[in-house]
Amino acid sequence: VFQRLVTERVEADPNINLLREELRTVPDEGPVIVASGPLTSESLVGSLTSLLAMDTLYFYDATAPIIAAESIDRDIVFRANRRDGEAEGDYLNCPFTEDEYNRFVDAILAADRYPLHEFETGKFFESCMPIDELADRGRKTLAFGPMRPVGLIDPRTGRRP
């Protein structure tokens, strides 16, 4: 929903020139917003590094855990957003007991990991960390980070998970 609303507003704004094509160099006239992501061409990387007076650029996109839909207990899961109070939220929330949370963290810590490429340094953007990197920082890191239940009320209990 969020992505669709942002796209609609950008497309409708007469002050925004939206291009869905390869950008090889940063335009001289601005302001300019470039949202090229991890598949940025070498020519655009060269233009950006020159403009920013940097040797390298980093692109981050943390991987979300993928869960098979049939493995979710629909009697426990609930739809909710953290902050907007909508009756029907955009996210499926799977509350854990303490034991379930610990088993989840154990599974993350024991899971196979996609190896870094030779040229990658393992330097991460702190606001978009891979879940396994967070788990490596301590067993409770997820509970105080992206899995913190602030703003969520479990409809089965009427309490925050």
PDB file of C-alpha atoms in Angstrom:
ATOM      1  CA  VAL A   1       0.000   0.000   0.000  1.00  0.00           C
ATOM      2  CA  PHE A   2       2.752   2.460   0.965  1.00  0.00           C
ATOM      3  CA  GLN A   3       4.708   1.809  -2.236  1.00  0.00           C
ATOM      4  CA  ARG A   4       1.594   2.266  -4.359  1.00  0.00           C
ATOM      5  CA  LEU A   5       0.670   5.559  -2.633  1.00  0.00           C
ATOM      6  CA  VAL A   6       4.194   6.958  -2.989  1.00  0.00           C
ATOM      7  CA  THR A   7       4.297   5.953  -6.661  1.00  0.00           C
ATOM      8  CA  GLU A   8       0.910   7.572  -7.322  1.00  0.00           C
ATOM      9  CA  ARG A   9       1.977  10.838  -5.670  1.00  0.00           C
ATOM     10  CA  VAL A  10       5.291  10.966  -7.525  1.00  0.00           C
ATOM     11  CA  GLU A  11       3.584  10.263 -10.853  1.00  0.00           C
ATOM     12  CA  ALA A  12       0.933  12.942 -10.211  1.00  0.00           C
ATOM     13  CA  ASP A  13       3.319  15.689  -9.058  1.00  0.00           C
ATOM     14  CA  PRO A  14       3.861  18.224 -11.873  1.00  0.00           C
ATOM     15  CA  ASN A  15       7.229  19.237 -10.366  1.00  0.00           C
ATOM     16  CA  ILE A  16       8.693  15.734 -10.647  1.00  0.00           C
ATOM     17  CA  ASN A  17      10.112  14.391 -13.897  1.00  0.00           C
ATOM     18  CA  LEU A  18      10.027  10.623 -13.348  1.00  0.00           C
ATOM     19  CA  LEU A  19      12.312   8.642 -15.664  1.00  0.00           C
ATOM     20  CA  ARG A  20      12.119   4.860 -15.841  1.00  0.00           C
ATOM     21  CA  GLU A  21      15.242   4.375 -17.896  1.00  0.00           C
ATOM     22  CA  GLU A  22      18.942   3.971 -17.349  1.00  0.00           C
ATOM     23  CA  LEU A  23      20.617   7.104 -16.070  1.00  0.00           C
ATOM     24  CA  ARG A  24      24.287   7.060 -17.079  1.00  0.00           C
ATOM     25  CA  THR A  25      25.346  10.355 -15.476  1.00  0.00           C
ATOM     26  CA  VAL A  26      23.927  12.653 -12.832  1.00  0.00           C
ATOM     27  CA  PRO A  27      22.356  15.666 -14.583  1.00  0.00           C
ATOM     28  CA  ASP A  28      24.105  19.009 -14.105  1.00  0.00           C
ATOM     29  CA  GLU A  29      20.811  20.747 -13.387  1.00  0.00           C
ATOM     30  CA  GLY A  30      19.055  19.921 -10.146  1.00  0.00           C
ATOM     31  CA  PRO A  31      17.867  19.167  -7.612  1.00  0.00           C
ATOM     32  CA  VAL A  32      18.036  15.507  -8.567  1.00  0.00           C
ATOM     33  CA  ILE A  33      16.970  12.369  -6.721  1.00  0.00           C
ATOM     34  CA  VAL A  34      18.582   9.177  -7.988  1.00  0.00           C
ATOM     35  CA  ALA A  35      17.048   5.906  -6.784  1.00  0.00           C
ATOM     36  CA  SER A  36      19.051   3.382  -8.764  1.00  0.00           C
ATOM     37  CA  GLY A  37      19.573   0.688  -6.146  1.00  0.00           C
ATOM     38  CA  PRO A  38      22.074  -2.162  -6.207  1.00  0.00           C
ATOM     39  CA  LEU A  39      21.922  -2.652  -9.983  1.00  0.00           C
ATOM     40  CA  THR A  40      23.469   0.741 -10.697  1.00  0.00           C
ATOM     41  CA  SER A  41      25.481   0.787 -13.914  1.00  0.00           C
ATOM     42  CA  GLU A  42      29.231   1.348 -13.888  1.00  0.00           C
ATOM     43  CA  SER A  43      28.777   4.652 -15.732  1.00  0.00           C
ATOM     44  CA  LEU A  44      26.374   6.028 -13.093  1.00  0.00           C
ATOM     45  CA  VAL A  45      28.631   4.794 -10.283  1.00  0.00           C
ATOM     46  CA  GLY A  46      31.491   6.672 -11.959  1.00  0.00           C
ATOM     47  CA  SER A  47      29.393   9.830 -12.204  1.00  0.00           C
ATOM     48  CA  LEU A  48      28.293   9.581  -8.563  1.00  0.00           C
ATOM     49  CA  THR A  49      31.756   8.856  -7.168  1.00  0.00           C
ATOM     50  CA  SER A  50      33.150  11.796  -9.130  1.00  0.00           C
ATOM     51  CA  LEU A  51      30.368  14.122  -7.979  1.00  0.00           C
ATOM     52  CA  LEU A  52      30.676  13.001  -4.348  1.00  0.00           C
ATOM     53  CA  ALA A  53      34.495  12.864  -4.402  1.00  0.00           C
ATOM     54  CA  MET A  54      34.423   9.268  -3.137  1.00  0.00           C
ATOM     55  CA  ASP A  55      36.289   6.171  -4.236  1.00  0.00           C
ATOM     56  CA  THR A  56      33.418   3.732  -3.699  1.00  0.00           C
ATOM     57  CA  LEU A  57      29.691   3.549  -3.031  1.00  0.00           C
ATOM     58  CA  TYR A  58      27.713   1.130  -0.891  1.00  0.00           C
ATOM     59  CA  PHE A  59      24.218  -0.155  -1.548  1.00  0.00           C
ATOM     60  CA  TYR A  60      22.250  -1.982   1.110  1.00  0.00           C
ATOM     61  CA  ASP A  61      19.021  -3.904   1.046  1.00  0.00           C
ATOM     62  CA  ALA A  62      18.548  -6.105   4.071  1.00  0.00           C
ATOM     63  CA  THR A  63      16.952  -9.452   3.370  1.00  0.00           C
ATOM     64  CA  ALA A  64      13.685 -10.178   5.123  1.00  0.00           C
ATOM     65  CA  PRO A  65      13.074 -13.724   6.305  1.00  0.00           C
ATOM     66  CA  ILE A  66      10.833 -15.644   3.922  1.00  0.00           C
ATOM     67  CA  ILE A  67       8.162 -17.744   5.591  1.00  0.00           C
ATOM     68  CA  ALA A  68       6.042 -20.349   3.810  1.00  0.00           C
ATOM     69  CA  ALA A  69       2.407 -19.190   4.070  1.00  0.00           C
ATOM     70  CA  GLU A  70       1.186 -22.672   4.983  1.00  0.00           C
ATOM     71  CA  SER A  71       3.538 -22.720   7.990  1.00  0.00           C
ATOM     72  CA  ILE A  72       1.755 -19.764   9.634  1.00  0.00           C
ATOM     73  CA  ASP A  73      -0.850 -20.615  12.274  1.00  0.00           C
ATOM     74  CA  ARG A  74      -3.748 -18.366  11.188  1.00  0.00           C
ATOM     75  CA  ASP A  75      -5.295 -18.691  14.669  1.00  0.00           C
ATOM     76  CA  ILE A  76      -2.329 -16.791  16.128  1.00  0.00           C
ATOM     77  CA  VAL A  77      -1.196 -14.371  13.408  1.00  0.00           C
ATOM     78  CA  PHE A  78      -2.891 -10.962  13.211  1.00  0.00           C
ATOM     79  CA  ARG A  79      -2.875  -8.052  10.763  1.00  0.00           C
ATOM     80  CA  ALA A  80      -1.732  -4.704  12.149  1.00  0.00           C
ATOM     81  CA  ASN A  81       0.430  -1.679  11.520  1.00  0.00           C
ATOM     82  CA  ARG A  82       2.603  -0.347  14.310  1.00  0.00           C
ATOM     83  CA  ARG A  83       1.415   3.210  14.478  1.00  0.00           C
ATOM     84  CA  ASP A  84      -1.654   4.117  12.465  1.00  0.00           C
ATOM     85  CA  GLY A  85      -4.308   2.211  14.425  1.00  0.00           C
ATOM     86  CA  GLU A  86      -6.081   0.949  11.293  1.00  0.00           C
ATOM     87  CA  ALA A  87      -8.392  -1.959  12.003  1.00  0.00           C
ATOM     88  CA  GLU A  88      -6.945  -3.972   9.098  1.00  0.00           C
ATOM     89  CA  GLY A  89      -3.185  -3.474   8.943  1.00  0.00           C
ATOM     90  CA  ASP A  90      -0.742  -4.063   6.108  1.00  0.00           C
ATOM     91  CA  TYR A  91       1.501  -6.485   8.008  1.00  0.00           C
ATOM     92  CA  LEU A  92       0.996 -10.008   9.296  1.00  0.00           C
ATOM     93  CA  ASN A  93       2.337 -10.163  12.835  1.00  0.00           C
ATOM     94  CA  CYS A  94       3.362 -13.478  14.346  1.00  0.00           C
ATOM     95  CA  PRO A  95       3.646 -13.080  18.122  1.00  0.00           C
ATOM     96  CA  PHE A  96       6.166 -15.332  19.862  1.00  0.00           C
ATOM     97  CA  THR A  97       6.337 -16.733  23.339  1.00  0.00           C
ATOM     98  CA  GLU A  98       9.776 -16.377  24.901  1.00  0.00           C
ATOM     99  CA  ASP A  99      10.545 -20.003  24.012  1.00  0.00           C
ATOM    100  CA  GLU A 100       9.416 -19.493  20.392  1.00  0.00           C
ATOM    101  CA  TYR A 101      11.523 -16.336  20.128  1.00  0.00           C
ATOM    102  CA  ASN A 102      14.595 -18.184  21.418  1.00  0.00           C
ATOM    103  CA  ARG A 103      14.053 -21.039  18.929  1.00  0.00           C
ATOM    104  CA  PHE A 104      13.704 -18.441  16.140  1.00  0.00           C
ATOM    105  CA  VAL A 105      16.994 -16.775  17.106  1.00  0.00           C
ATOM    106  CA  ASP A 106      18.677 -20.193  17.379  1.00  0.00           C
ATOM    107  CA  ALA A 107      17.477 -21.058  13.854  1.00  0.00           C
ATOM    108  CA  ILE A 108      18.818 -17.764  12.478  1.00  0.00           C
ATOM    109  CA  LEU A 109      22.193 -18.263  14.156  1.00  0.00           C
ATOM    110  CA  ALA A 110      22.439 -21.850  12.855  1.00  0.00           C
ATOM    111  CA  ALA A 111      21.213 -21.087   9.317  1.00  0.00           C
ATOM    112  CA  ASP A 112      23.373 -21.217   6.215  1.00  0.00           C
ATOM    113  CA  ARG A 113      24.346 -17.748   5.073  1.00  0.00           C
ATOM    114  CA  TYR A 114      24.882 -16.338   1.661  1.00  0.00           C
ATOM    115  CA  PRO A 115      28.620 -15.643   1.486  1.00  0.00           C
ATOM    116  CA  LEU A 116      29.920 -12.167   0.754  1.00  0.00           C
ATOM    117  CA  HIS A 117      31.560 -11.652  -2.610  1.00  0.00           C
ATOM    118  CA  GLU A 118      35.318 -11.169  -2.601  1.00  0.00           C
ATOM    119  CA  PHE A 119      34.909  -7.412  -3.148  1.00  0.00           C
ATOM    120  CA  GLU A 120      32.331  -6.958  -0.340  1.00  0.00           C
ATOM    121  CA  THR A 121      33.513  -5.737   3.041  1.00  0.00           C
ATOM    122  CA  GLY A 122      30.616  -6.697   5.301  1.00  0.00           C
ATOM    123  CA  LYS A 123      30.005  -3.037   6.098  1.00  0.00           C
ATOM    124  CA  PHE A 124      26.284  -2.565   6.788  1.00  0.00           C
ATOM    125  CA  PHE A 125      23.888   0.378   6.942  1.00  0.00           C
ATOM    126  CA  GLU A 126      22.764   0.410  10.575  1.00  0.00           C
ATOM    127  CA  SER A 127      19.146   1.320   9.749  1.00  0.00           C
ATOM    128  CA  CYS A 128      18.659  -1.623   7.375  1.00  0.00           C
ATOM    129  CA  MET A 129      20.557  -4.550   8.836  1.00  0.00           C
ATOM    130  CA  PRO A 130      20.271  -8.173   7.733  1.00  0.00           C
ATOM    131  CA  ILE A 131      18.475 -10.173  10.410  1.00  0.00           C
ATOM    132  CA  ASP A 132      21.384 -12.597  10.851  1.00  0.00           C
ATOM    133  CA  GLU A 133      23.785  -9.702  11.493  1.00  0.00           C
ATOM    134  CA  LEU A 134      21.433  -8.376  14.166  1.00  0.00           C
ATOM    135  CA  ALA A 135      21.159 -11.815  15.786  1.00  0.00           C
ATOM    136  CA  ASP A 136      24.967 -12.032  15.841  1.00  0.00           C
ATOM    137  CA  ARG A 137      25.020  -8.902  18.009  1.00  0.00           C
ATOM    138  CA  GLY A 138      23.127 -10.606  20.813  1.00  0.00           C
ATOM    139  CA  ARG A 139      20.073 -12.752  21.488  1.00  0.00           C
ATOM    140  CA  LYS A 140      17.885  -9.792  22.467  1.00  0.00           C
ATOM    141  CA  THR A 141      18.943  -7.451  19.657  1.00  0.00           C
ATOM    142  CA  LEU A 142      15.932  -8.366  17.497  1.00  0.00           C
ATOM    143  CA  ALA A 143      13.525  -7.943  20.438  1.00  0.00           C
ATOM    144  CA  PHE A 144      14.756  -4.379  20.941  1.00  0.00           C
ATOM    145  CA  GLY A 145      15.007  -3.672  17.207  1.00  0.00           C
ATOM    146  CA  PRO A 146      12.816  -4.659  14.254  1.00  0.00           C
ATOM    147  CA  MET A 147      10.834  -7.248  16.230  1.00  0.00           C
ATOM    148  CA  ARG A 148      10.010  -4.893  19.099  1.00  0.00           C
ATOM    149  CA  PRO A 149       6.218  -5.039  19.474  1.00  0.00           C
ATOM    150  CA  VAL A 150       5.708  -1.329  20.224  1.00  0.00           C
ATOM    151  CA  GLY A 151       2.403  -0.135  18.770  1.00  0.00           C
ATOM    152  CA  LEU A 152       1.020  -3.657  18.336  1.00  0.00           C
ATOM    153  CA  ILE A 153      -1.861  -5.181  20.278  1.00  0.00           C
ATOM    154  CA  ASP A 154      -2.524  -8.911  20.021  1.00  0.00           C
ATOM    155  CA  PRO A 155      -6.306  -9.187  19.491  1.00  0.00           C
ATOM    156  CA  ARG A 156      -6.352 -12.563  21.268  1.00  0.00           C
ATOM    157  CA  THR A 157      -5.024 -11.113  24.518  1.00  0.00           C
ATOM    158  CA  GLY A 158      -5.708  -7.370  24.211  1.00  0.00           C
ATOM    159  CA  ARG A 159      -2.056  -6.808  25.180  1.00  0.00           C
ATOM    160  CA  ARG A 160       1.204  -6.007  23.480  1.00  0.00           C
ATOM    161  CA  PRO A 161       2.963  -9.252  22.498  1.00  0.00           C
TER     162      PRO A 161
END
